[in-house]
Coordinates of C-alpha atoms in Angstrom, one line a residue:
Chain A
X1 CA -52.9 2.7 -4.6
X2 CA -50.2 1.0 -4.5
X3 CA -48.4 0.5 -8.7
X4 CA -46.4 -2.7 -7.5
X5 CA -49.5 -4.5 -6.9
X6 CA -51.2 -5.2 -3.8
X7 CA -49.3 -9.3 -3.1
X8 CA -45.5 -7.1 -2.7
X9 CA -47.9 -3.7 -1.0
X10 CA -49.1 -7.5 1.6
X11 CA -45.8 -9.3 1.4
X12 CA -43.3 -6.2 1.5
X13 CA -46.0 -5.1 4.8
X14 CA -45.2 -8.6 5.9
X15 CA -41.8 -8.3 5.2
X16 CA -41.6 -5.5 7.5
X17 CA -43.4 -5.9 11.2
X18 CA -41.4 -9.3 11.2
X19 CA -38.0 -7.8 10.3
X20 CA -39.2 -4.7 13.1
X21 CA -39.3 -7.9 15.7
X22 CA -36.6 -9.4 15.1
X23 CA -35.0 -6.1 15.3
X24 CA -36.8 -5.4 18.7
X25 CA -35.3 -8.6 20.2
X26 CA -32.2 -8.0 18.9
X27 CA -32.5 -5.0 20.8
X28 CA -33.1 -5.7 23.4
X29 CA -30.7 -8.8 23.3
X30 CA -27.8 -6.4 23.1
X31 CA -28.9 -5.0 26.8
X32 CA -29.4 -8.4 28.3
X33 CA -27.2 -10.5 27.0
X34 CA -24.8 -11.3 29.6
X35 CA -22.1 -12.2 27.6
X36 CA -20.2 -9.3 26.5
X37 CA -19.7 -11.5 22.8
X38 CA -23.4 -11.7 22.2
X39 CA -24.2 -8.1 23.1
X40 CA -22.6 -7.2 20.3
X41 CA -23.7 -10.0 18.2
X42 CA -27.4 -8.5 18.6
X43 CA -26.7 -5.3 17.4
X44 CA -24.7 -6.7 14.9
X45 CA -27.8 -8.9 14.1
X46 CA -29.8 -5.2 15.5
X47 CA -28.0 -3.6 12.4
X48 CA -29.4 -6.3 9.7
X49 CA -33.0 -6.4 10.7
X50 CA -32.5 -2.6 10.2
X51 CA -31.0 -2.3 7.4
X52 CA -32.9 -5.1 5.7
X53 CA -35.6 -1.8 7.0
X54 CA -34.2 0.3 4.6
X55 CA -34.3 -1.7 2.0
X56 CA -38.6 -2.3 2.6
X57 CA -38.4 1.3 2.1
X58 CA -35.8 1.9 -0.9
X59 CA -33.1 3.6 1.0
X60 CA -30.6 1.5 -0.4
X61 CA -28.0 3.5 0.1
X62 CA -28.6 3.5 3.1
X63 CA -28.6 -0.1 4.3
X64 CA -26.2 -1.1 2.4
X65 CA -23.3 1.3 3.8
X66 CA -25.3 0.8 7.4
X67 CA -24.1 -2.8 6.8
X68 CA -21.1 -1.5 5.5
X69 CA -19.5 1.3 7.5
X70 CA -20.9 -0.4 10.9
X71 CA -21.6 -4.6 10.5
X72 CA -18.5 -4.2 8.5
X73 CA -16.1 -2.6 10.0
X74 CA -17.4 -0.4 13.6
X75 CA -18.7 -3.8 14.6
X76 CA -15.2 -6.2 13.6
X77 CA -13.6 -3.7 15.5
X78 CA -16.0 -3.5 18.8
X79 CA -16.0 -7.3 18.8
X80 CA -12.2 -7.5 18.6
X81 CA -11.8 -5.2 21.8
X82 CA -14.8 -7.3 24.0
X83 CA -12.8 -10.0 23.4
X84 CA -10.1 -9.4 24.0
X85 CA -11.4 -8.1 27.2
X86 CA -11.2 -10.5 30.8
X87 CA -14.1 -9.2 32.1
X88 CA -15.6 -10.7 35.4
X89 CA -19.4 -10.3 35.3
X90 CA -19.8 -10.7 39.1
X91 CA -17.7 -7.4 39.5
X92 CA -19.7 -5.7 37.1
X93 CA -22.5 -5.6 38.1
X94 CA -21.4 -5.1 41.2
X95 CA -23.0 -1.3 41.9
X96 CA -24.8 -2.0 39.0
X97 CA -28.8 -0.9 39.6
X98 CA -27.0 2.2 41.5
X99 CA -27.2 4.0 38.7
X100 CA -29.9 2.5 37.5
X101 CA -31.8 6.3 37.7
X102 CA -29.3 8.2 35.6
X103 CA -30.6 4.9 33.4
X104 CA -33.7 5.5 33.2
X105 CA -34.0 9.2 33.8
X106 CA -31.2 9.1 29.7
X107 CA -33.7 6.4 28.5
X108 CA -36.9 8.7 29.4
X109 CA -35.0 11.9 28.5
X110 CA -34.0 10.8 25.1
X111 CA -37.4 9.6 24.7
X112 CA -38.8 12.9 25.0
X113 CA -37.0 15.0 22.5
X114 CA -37.4 12.3 20.2
X115 CA -41.3 12.7 20.6
X116 CA -41.3 16.2 21.2
X117 CA -39.3 17.1 18.1
X118 CA -41.8 14.9 15.0
X119 CA -44.8 16.2 16.9
X120 CA -43.3 19.7 17.1
X121 CA -42.8 19.4 13.2
X122 CA -46.0 17.8 12.8
X123 CA -44.0 14.7 11.7
X124 CA -42.1 16.6 9.7
X125 CA -44.8 17.3 6.6
X126 CA -44.7 13.2 6.5
X127 CA -48.5 11.8 6.1
X128 CA -48.6 9.1 8.3
X129 CA -51.6 7.6 6.7
X130 CA -50.8 7.9 2.8
X131 CA -48.6 4.6 3.4
X132 CA -45.4 4.1 1.7
X133 CA -45.5 4.8 -2.5
X134 CA -42.6 3.9 -4.3
X135 CA -40.7 5.2 -6.4
X136 CA -40.1 4.9 -10.3
X137 CA -38.2 1.9 -11.6
X138 CA -34.6 3.8 -13.0
X139 CA -35.2 5.4 -9.4
X140 CA -31.6 6.1 -7.5
X141 CA -31.6 6.1 -4.3
X142 CA -27.5 6.4 -3.9
X143 CA -27.9 9.9 -6.5
X144 CA -31.6 11.3 -4.3
X145 CA -29.0 11.0 -1.7
X146 CA -25.7 12.7 -3.4
X147 CA -27.5 15.4 -4.6
X148 CA -28.7 16.6 -1.6
X149 CA -25.4 16.1 0.3
X150 CA -23.5 18.0 -1.9
X151 CA -25.2 20.6 -2.8
X152 CA -28.4 21.4 0.7
X153 CA -25.7 20.1 2.9
X154 CA -23.2 19.9 2.1
X155 CA -22.3 22.2 5.1
X156 CA -22.7 19.0 7.7
X157 CA -20.7 17.1 5.3
X158 CA -17.9 18.7 5.5
X159 CA -17.5 20.2 9.4
X160 CA -18.9 16.0 10.4
X161 CA -15.4 14.8 8.4
X162 CA -13.1 17.3 9.6
X163 CA -14.6 16.7 13.7
X164 CA -14.1 12.6 12.6
X165 CA -10.6 13.5 11.4
X166 CA -9.8 15.4 14.5
X167 CA -10.8 13.2 16.8
X168 CA -8.6 10.6 14.7
X169 CA -5.5 12.6 14.9
X170 CA -6.6 12.9 18.5
X171 CA -6.6 8.9 19.8
X172 CA -3.6 8.7 17.5
X173 CA -1.7 11.6 19.4
X174 CA -2.6 9.9 22.9
X175 CA -1.9 6.1 22.2
X176 CA 1.0 7.2 20.1
X177 CA 4.3 7.0 22.6
X178 CA 8.8 6.6 22.2
X179 CA 9.9 4.1 24.3
X180 CA 12.9 4.6 25.3
X181 CA 15.5 1.5 24.6
X182 CA 12.1 0.0 23.0
X183 CA 14.2 -2.1 19.4
X184 CA 12.3 -1.5 16.4
X185 CA 13.4 -1.7 12.5
X186 CA 13.8 0.9 10.2
X187 CA 11.6 0.2 7.1
X188 CA 12.7 2.7 5.3
X189 CA 16.8 1.7 6.2
X190 CA 16.0 -1.4 6.2
X191 CA 15.4 -0.9 2.3
X192 CA 18.2 1.3 1.7
X193 CA 20.6 -1.2 2.2
X194 CA 22.9 -1.6 -0.5
X195 CA 24.6 -4.7 -1.5
X196 CA 28.1 -3.4 -0.6
X197 CA 26.4 -1.7 2.1
X198 CA 26.6 -5.4 3.6
X199 CA 29.1 -7.2 1.2
X200 CA 32.1 -6.7 1.0
X201 CA 34.1 -8.9 -2.3
X202 CA 37.0 -9.5 -2.1
X203 CA 40.0 -10.6 -4.4
X204 CA 42.7 -13.1 -2.7
X205 CA 45.4 -14.1 -5.5
X206 CA 46.0 -17.8 -5.2
X207 CA 49.3 -18.5 -3.5
X208 CA 51.1 -21.3 -4.6
X209 CA 51.1 -24.6 -3.5
X210 CA 53.7 -25.1 -0.7
Chain B
X1 CA -40.3 -28.3 -33.8
X2 CA -42.3 -30.2 -30.8
X3 CA -38.9 -31.2 -29.0
X4 CA -38.8 -31.6 -25.2
X5 CA -36.2 -29.2 -25.1
X6 CA -38.3 -26.9 -27.0
X7 CA -41.6 -28.1 -24.7
X8 CA -39.1 -27.1 -21.6
X9 CA -38.0 -23.8 -22.3
X10 CA -42.1 -22.7 -22.5
X11 CA -42.4 -24.3 -19.6
X12 CA -39.3 -22.4 -18.5
X13 CA -41.4 -18.8 -19.8
X14 CA -44.7 -20.0 -18.2
X15 CA -43.1 -20.2 -14.6
X16 CA -43.6 -17.4 -11.9
X17 CA -40.0 -14.9 -11.5
X18 CA -39.8 -16.2 -7.9
X19 CA -39.6 -19.7 -9.0
X20 CA -37.3 -18.8 -11.9
X21 CA -34.9 -16.4 -9.7
X22 CA -34.7 -19.8 -7.9
X23 CA -34.3 -21.8 -9.7
X24 CA -31.3 -19.8 -11.1
X25 CA -30.1 -19.6 -7.4
X26 CA -30.2 -23.0 -7.4
X27 CA -27.6 -23.4 -10.7
X28 CA -25.2 -21.0 -9.7
X29 CA -24.2 -22.2 -6.7
X30 CA -24.3 -25.5 -7.3
X31 CA -21.8 -24.7 -10.0
X32 CA -20.0 -22.6 -7.9
X33 CA -19.4 -25.1 -5.8
X34 CA -17.7 -27.4 -8.1
X35 CA -15.5 -25.0 -10.0
X36 CA -14.0 -25.1 -6.2
X37 CA -14.0 -29.3 -6.3
X38 CA -12.7 -29.3 -9.1
X39 CA -10.0 -25.2 -8.9
X40 CA -9.1 -27.3 -5.3
X41 CA -7.9 -30.8 -7.8
X42 CA -6.3 -27.5 -10.3
X43 CA -4.1 -25.3 -7.4
X44 CA -2.9 -29.1 -6.1
X45 CA -1.8 -30.1 -10.2
X46 CA -0.5 -26.3 -10.8
X47 CA 1.6 -25.9 -7.3
X48 CA 2.7 -29.6 -7.9
X49 CA 4.1 -29.3 -10.9
X50 CA 5.8 -25.8 -10.4
X51 CA 8.0 -27.3 -7.6
X52 CA 8.8 -30.4 -9.9
X53 CA 5.8 -32.6 -8.7
X54 CA 2.6 -34.2 -10.2
X55 CA 0.7 -33.4 -7.9
X56 CA -2.8 -35.7 -7.6
X57 CA -2.8 -38.9 -9.5
X58 CA -4.5 -42.1 -8.3
X59 CA -8.4 -41.3 -8.2
X60 CA -9.7 -41.3 -11.7
X61 CA -14.0 -40.9 -12.1
X62 CA -15.3 -42.4 -15.1
X63 CA -11.9 -42.9 -16.5
X64 CA -11.3 -39.4 -16.7
X65 CA -7.7 -38.3 -16.2
X66 CA -5.9 -39.3 -13.7
X67 CA -6.8 -37.6 -10.6
X68 CA -10.2 -36.8 -11.4
X69 CA -11.5 -38.0 -8.7
X70 CA -9.4 -36.0 -5.8
X71 CA -12.2 -33.6 -5.6
X72 CA -14.5 -35.8 -4.6
X73 CA -12.5 -37.9 -2.6
X74 CA -11.6 -35.5 -0.3
X75 CA -15.1 -34.5 0.0
X76 CA -16.8 -37.9 0.9
X77 CA -13.8 -38.6 3.2
X78 CA -15.3 -34.9 5.0
X79 CA -18.1 -35.8 4.8
X80 CA -17.9 -38.6 7.0
X81 CA -15.8 -37.3 9.1
X82 CA -16.8 -37.3 12.6
X83 CA -17.8 -32.8 13.2
X84 CA -16.2 -32.4 16.6
X85 CA -16.6 -30.1 19.0
X86 CA -14.5 -29.0 22.0
X87 CA -16.3 -29.6 25.5
X88 CA -15.0 -26.4 26.1
X89 CA -15.9 -24.8 22.9
X90 CA -19.3 -22.4 22.4
X91 CA -21.3 -24.4 20.9
X92 CA -23.9 -22.8 18.8
X93 CA -21.1 -20.1 17.8
X94 CA -19.2 -23.5 17.5
X95 CA -21.9 -24.4 14.6
X96 CA -23.1 -21.6 13.3
X97 CA -19.3 -19.7 12.2
X98 CA -18.9 -21.9 9.1
X99 CA -21.8 -21.4 8.1
X100 CA -22.0 -17.5 8.2
X101 CA -18.7 -17.7 6.3
X102 CA -19.8 -19.5 3.2
X103 CA -23.3 -17.2 2.8
X104 CA -21.0 -14.7 1.7
X105 CA -19.0 -15.2 -0.7
X106 CA -22.4 -17.8 -2.2
X107 CA -24.9 -14.7 -2.1
X108 CA -22.1 -12.2 -3.5
X109 CA -23.1 -14.1 -7.1
X110 CA -26.5 -12.4 -7.4
X111 CA -25.3 -9.5 -8.8
X112 CA -22.5 -10.9 -10.8
X113 CA -23.2 -10.1 -14.4
X114 CA -22.1 -13.2 -16.4
X115 CA -22.6 -12.9 -19.9
X116 CA -25.0 -9.7 -20.9
X117 CA -28.3 -11.3 -20.3
X118 CA -27.9 -13.2 -17.7
X119 CA -28.0 -12.1 -14.6
X120 CA -30.2 -12.9 -11.3
X121 CA -30.4 -9.4 -9.9
X122 CA -29.8 -5.7 -11.9
X123 CA -29.6 -4.6 -9.4
X124 CA -28.8 0.0 -8.9
X125 CA -26.2 -0.3 -6.0
X126 CA -24.4 -3.4 -6.9
X127 CA -21.0 -2.8 -6.2
X128 CA -22.1 -1.9 -2.8
X129 CA -23.0 -4.6 -2.4
X130 CA -21.4 -6.9 -2.9
X131 CA -19.1 -4.4 -1.1
X132 CA -21.5 -4.6 2.0
X133 CA -21.3 -8.7 2.1
X134 CA -18.1 -9.2 1.1
X135 CA -16.6 -7.0 4.3
X136 CA -19.5 -9.6 6.7
X137 CA -17.4 -12.3 5.5
X138 CA -14.9 -12.3 8.3
X139 CA -17.2 -13.0 11.0
X140 CA -17.5 -16.5 10.3
X141 CA -13.7 -16.3 11.0
X142 CA -13.6 -14.3 14.1
X143 CA -16.5 -16.3 15.5
X144 CA -14.8 -19.5 15.1
X145 CA -11.5 -18.2 16.6
X146 CA -13.6 -17.4 19.7
X147 CA -16.1 -19.9 20.3
X148 CA -13.3 -22.4 19.5
X149 CA -11.6 -21.2 22.8
X150 CA -8.2 -22.0 22.0
X151 CA -5.6 -19.9 21.4
X152 CA -4.2 -20.6 18.4
X153 CA -7.4 -20.1 16.6
X154 CA -8.2 -16.8 18.7
X155 CA -4.7 -15.7 18.1
X156 CA -5.8 -16.7 14.1
X157 CA -9.2 -14.6 14.7
X158 CA -7.2 -11.7 15.7
X159 CA -5.0 -11.2 13.4
X160 CA -7.3 -11.7 10.3
X161 CA -9.7 -9.0 11.4
X162 CA -7.1 -6.5 11.7
X163 CA -6.1 -7.7 8.3
X164 CA -9.6 -8.1 6.1
X165 CA -10.6 -4.6 8.5
X166 CA -7.1 -2.9 7.4
X167 CA -7.2 -4.3 3.6
X168 CA -11.4 -3.5 3.3
X169 CA -10.1 0.0 3.5
X170 CA -8.4 -0.1 0.1
X171 CA -11.0 -2.4 -1.1
X172 CA -13.1 0.3 -1.0
X173 CA -11.1 3.3 -2.9
X174 CA -10.3 1.2 -5.8
X175 CA -13.2 0.2 -6.2
X176 CA -14.6 3.4 -5.9
X177 CA -12.1 5.1 -8.5
X178 CA -13.3 1.9 -11.1
X179 CA -16.6 3.6 -9.6
X180 CA -16.5 7.2 -11.3
X181 CA -14.2 5.7 -14.4
X182 CA -18.3 4.3 -15.2
X183 CA -19.7 6.3 -13.5
X184 CA -22.6 3.8 -11.8
X185 CA -23.1 1.0 -9.4
X186 CA -24.7 -1.5 -11.2
X187 CA -22.6 -3.7 -12.3
X188 CA -24.1 -4.7 -15.5
X189 CA -23.7 -1.2 -16.9
X190 CA -20.0 -1.0 -14.9
X191 CA -19.5 -3.2 -17.2
X192 CA -20.7 -2.3 -20.5
X193 CA -19.4 1.2 -20.6
X194 CA -15.8 -0.5 -20.9
X195 CA -16.9 -1.6 -24.8
X196 CA -14.3 -0.8 -27.2
X197 CA -11.2 -3.3 -26.9
X198 CA -8.5 -4.5 -24.7
X199 CA -7.9 -0.5 -24.0
X200 CA -10.5 1.0 -23.1
X201 CA -11.0 -1.4 -20.4
X202 CA -10.8 0.2 -17.5
X203 CA -6.8 -1.7 -16.0
X204 CA -5.9 0.7 -18.5
X205 CA -6.3 3.7 -16.8
X206 CA -7.0 2.4 -13.6
X207 CA -4.0 1.0 -13.4
X208 CA -3.2 1.6 -9.7
X209 CA -6.5 0.8 -8.3
X210 CA -6.3 -2.2 -10.7
X211 CA -2.7 -3.3 -8.4
X212 CA -4.5 -2.7 -5.1
X213 CA -8.1 -4.2 -6.0
X214 CA -6.1 -7.2 -6.6
X215 CA -3.8 -7.4 -3.5
X216 CA -6.1 -6.8 -1.2
X217 CA -8.4 -9.0 -3.5
X218 CA -5.8 -11.5 -2.5
X219 CA -6.1 -10.5 1.4
X220 CA -10.1 -10.3 2.4
X221 CA -9.5 -14.3 0.8
X222 CA -6.7 -15.4 3.2
X223 CA -4.8 -16.6 0.2
X224 CA -0.5 -17.5 0.8
X225 CA 1.0 -14.6 1.2
X226 CA -1.3 -13.0 3.2
X227 CA -2.5 -16.3 5.5
X228 CA -1.5 -15.2 9.1
X229 CA -4.7 -15.9 10.0
X230 CA -4.1 -19.6 9.1
X231 CA -0.6 -19.9 9.5
X232 CA 0.2 -23.4 8.9
X233 CA 3.6 -22.8 11.1
X234 CA 3.3 -20.2 13.8
X235 CA -0.3 -21.0 14.7
X236 CA -1.0 -25.2 13.5
X237 CA -3.7 -23.5 11.2
X238 CA -5.5 -20.7 13.1
X239 CA -9.3 -19.9 12.8
X240 CA -10.4 -23.8 12.3
X241 CA -7.4 -25.5 14.1
X242 CA -10.5 -26.9 16.6
X243 CA -12.2 -28.4 12.4
X244 CA -12.9 -31.0 11.8
X245 CA -14.8 -32.8 9.1
X246 CA -17.4 -31.3 7.1
X247 CA -17.3 -27.7 9.2
X248 CA -13.3 -27.7 8.1
X249 CA -14.8 -28.2 4.5
X250 CA -17.3 -25.9 5.1
X251 CA -14.3 -23.1 5.6
X252 CA -12.9 -24.2 2.9
X253 CA -15.7 -23.9 0.4
X254 CA -15.8 -20.3 1.5
X255 CA -12.1 -19.7 0.9
X256 CA -12.7 -20.8 -2.3
X257 CA -15.3 -19.2 -3.5
X258 CA -14.7 -16.8 -1.9
X259 CA -11.6 -16.8 -4.4
X260 CA -14.0 -16.9 -8.0
X261 CA -15.6 -13.9 -6.5
X262 CA -12.6 -11.9 -6.1
X263 CA -11.1 -13.3 -9.4
X264 CA -14.8 -12.7 -11.5
X265 CA -15.0 -9.2 -10.1
X266 CA -11.4 -8.4 -10.6
X267 CA -12.9 -9.5 -14.4
X268 CA -15.9 -6.9 -14.2
X269 CA -14.0 -3.9 -12.1
X270 CA -11.1 -4.4 -14.6
X271 CA -11.1 -6.3 -17.0
X272 CA -14.4 -6.4 -19.2
X273 CA -16.4 -9.2 -17.4
X274 CA -17.6 -10.9 -20.7
X275 CA -16.5 -8.7 -23.5
X276 CA -14.8 -9.6 -26.3
X277 CA -10.8 -8.9 -25.6
X278 CA -11.2 -8.2 -29.8
X279 CA -14.5 -6.3 -30.7
X280 CA -13.2 -2.5 -31.1
X281 CA -10.3 -4.1 -33.6
X282 CA -10.3 -4.0 -37.2
X283 CA -11.0 -7.6 -39.1
X284 CA -11.2 -10.2 -35.7
X285 CA -13.2 -7.8 -34.1
X286 CA -15.9 -8.4 -36.4
X287 CA -16.0 -11.9 -36.5
X288 CA -17.2 -14.8 -33.7
X289 CA -14.1 -13.1 -32.0
X290 CA -15.9 -10.1 -30.4
X291 CA -19.5 -11.4 -29.6
X292 CA -19.0 -11.1 -25.8
X293 CA -20.3 -14.1 -23.8
X294 CA -19.3 -15.8 -21.2
X295 CA -17.1 -17.2 -22.4
X296 CA -14.5 -14.3 -22.2
X297 CA -15.5 -13.9 -19.1
X298 CA -14.9 -17.5 -17.7
X299 CA -11.0 -17.4 -19.4
X300 CA -10.8 -14.2 -17.4
X301 CA -11.2 -15.9 -14.7
X302 CA -9.0 -19.3 -15.4
X303 CA -6.6 -16.9 -15.2
X304 CA -6.6 -14.5 -12.4
X305 CA -7.8 -18.0 -10.6
X306 CA -3.7 -18.7 -11.8
X307 CA -2.0 -15.5 -10.4
X308 CA -3.8 -16.4 -7.5
X309 CA -2.5 -20.0 -7.2
X310 CA 1.7 -18.4 -8.9
X311 CA 1.4 -16.4 -5.8
X312 CA 0.4 -18.9 -3.1
X313 CA 3.3 -21.2 -4.7
X314 CA 5.9 -18.6 -5.2
X315 CA 5.1 -16.0 -2.3
X316 CA 7.0 -16.3 1.2
X317 CA 3.9 -15.5 3.4
X318 CA 4.0 -11.7 5.0
X319 CA 4.8 -11.5 8.9
X320 CA 2.0 -9.3 10.5
X321 CA 3.0 -6.0 10.9
X322 CA 4.4 -5.7 7.3
X323 CA 1.4 -6.1 6.1
X324 CA -0.8 -3.9 8.3
X325 CA 2.1 -1.8 7.2
X326 CA 1.5 -2.6 3.1
X327 CA -2.6 -1.8 3.3
X328 CA -2.4 1.8 5.0
X329 CA 0.9 2.4 4.5
X330 CA 0.8 2.4 0.2
X331 CA -1.7 0.6 -0.6
X332 CA -4.8 3.4 0.7
X333 CA -2.0 6.3 -0.3
X334 CA -1.5 5.2 -3.8
X335 CA -5.9 4.7 -4.0
X336 CA -5.9 8.0 -3.0
X337 CA -3.8 9.4 -4.8
X338 CA -5.5 8.3 -8.0
X339 CA -8.5 9.0 -7.0
X340 CA -7.2 12.8 -7.1
X341 CA -5.6 12.2 -10.9
X342 CA -8.8 11.0 -11.6
X343 CA -10.7 13.8 -10.6
X344 CA -7.8 15.7 -13.1
X345 CA -8.4 12.9 -16.1
X346 CA -12.9 13.9 -16.6
X347 CA -11.5 17.8 -15.2
X348 CA -9.5 17.4 -19.0
X349 CA -12.6 14.4 -20.3
X350 CA -8.9 12.2 -21.2
X351 CA -9.4 8.5 -20.9
X352 CA -12.7 7.2 -19.8
X353 CA -14.3 10.9 -19.0
X354 CA -14.3 11.6 -22.9
X355 CA -16.9 8.7 -23.0
X356 CA -20.0 10.1 -24.1
X357 CA -22.3 8.9 -21.1
X358 CA -20.0 11.5 -19.5
X359 CA -21.6 14.4 -21.2

């Protein structure tokens, strides 16, 4: 049943439960940590744990891209922002419970939606009793994803990238403003400067000693 | 033949895979750390010579060349010094940060092919693994800066975070170009696909990407002229200003291990890794000089390491806004343009795309 052998299968299962526990613990840490910096670090930890779980099912492309994009770039910027904030925790907590009903109902709605989608599609054709079957040795997860991404899902993929570009342009347009009277360097002018513009060499004939 | 060596080799063959892998990991980690030790000495010597000084020349070891014992003297000095934790620092993160800086620099060696046969893991997604790990190295610096609870350390961390994110992108795009030219993310295959003499190596057809990768590599390792995270003339020592003793030494180790790593990666991606420069030429291509071996990789790594030291002795430090401008407005556009050029080259089948594995 398991082509990789019984020992490896048991080991993979143990690793799955270890990383799944770490993932849930990290996710709980994100919402319970008092210090926002710790929250971000817990989120990083959760990303790494879920990347490890993806590695266990041989989805190495997804796992590494998750680490590369989220841990390596997005969360660094999150940390960057959170560390700069001077958050007064007590002030933040005031009226926190007023919105608890909103949080709970959102969470419940999300859980309901996910469950409905999964049951509505009959688990998406996944046979939960079959267990995990590993791919042949020459299987490349990257190639498999590339093949569906650029054929079957080409339009959604390109649309998503267009949405992201629009978001970037919008974000830059919102923050870009020119204040009058601010001294800035014009680099292209600096680079274009020639010696003749700045320096004048004057030949002066020597005077006679009086 | 019953010498102890053949016995050992026979025993080695019977060991289970997991033990052999662990032994290889240990050997490579220790080798990297030893290389770091002598790289620090080499750096001080080279920069000394460039500035018409002698460099370290006092500590001998085993009666060898003068100065040869300097790295060991430094290490023992740092090991015996007290590790001071500032009273208002975040104690846990303060202690965790040096380890977070060092681990990615060592873990990356798992997928680097040292010779045709010698690599710890022949991972298919080796290139992605390297990108993922190199992007994690910044956490050690950011957390060190934040947990120190010091203005200078924090400024260093902020600078470093912005710089890393900017140059990560240029580096990633440069590697996309390598990926296009090699058709594989497995580092062994990337090297294998560059066979056929010096002009078949990737640097020839991907020259702009090679330059971008090298510059981004210097920036990623926080080396001069991109060392604003340390910036000793402005912010004392930047992110590690509060660290002392062996905790400081770990940051030092991470920086130099990263330098060796970037040099090895430049050799692997653009200069044919363990391939010999003499292969594929008449007469000399048939001699032993054309054989691929670890020697060639080592030589290439040495040359790139020398470049790192040379840069440090030559260039003044960039200003922060200049770094951002160079990263976002120069390096990233260069990579994007060259990826488009590569697309054209692959359409008309020249350069690497004329090779059989693209048909």
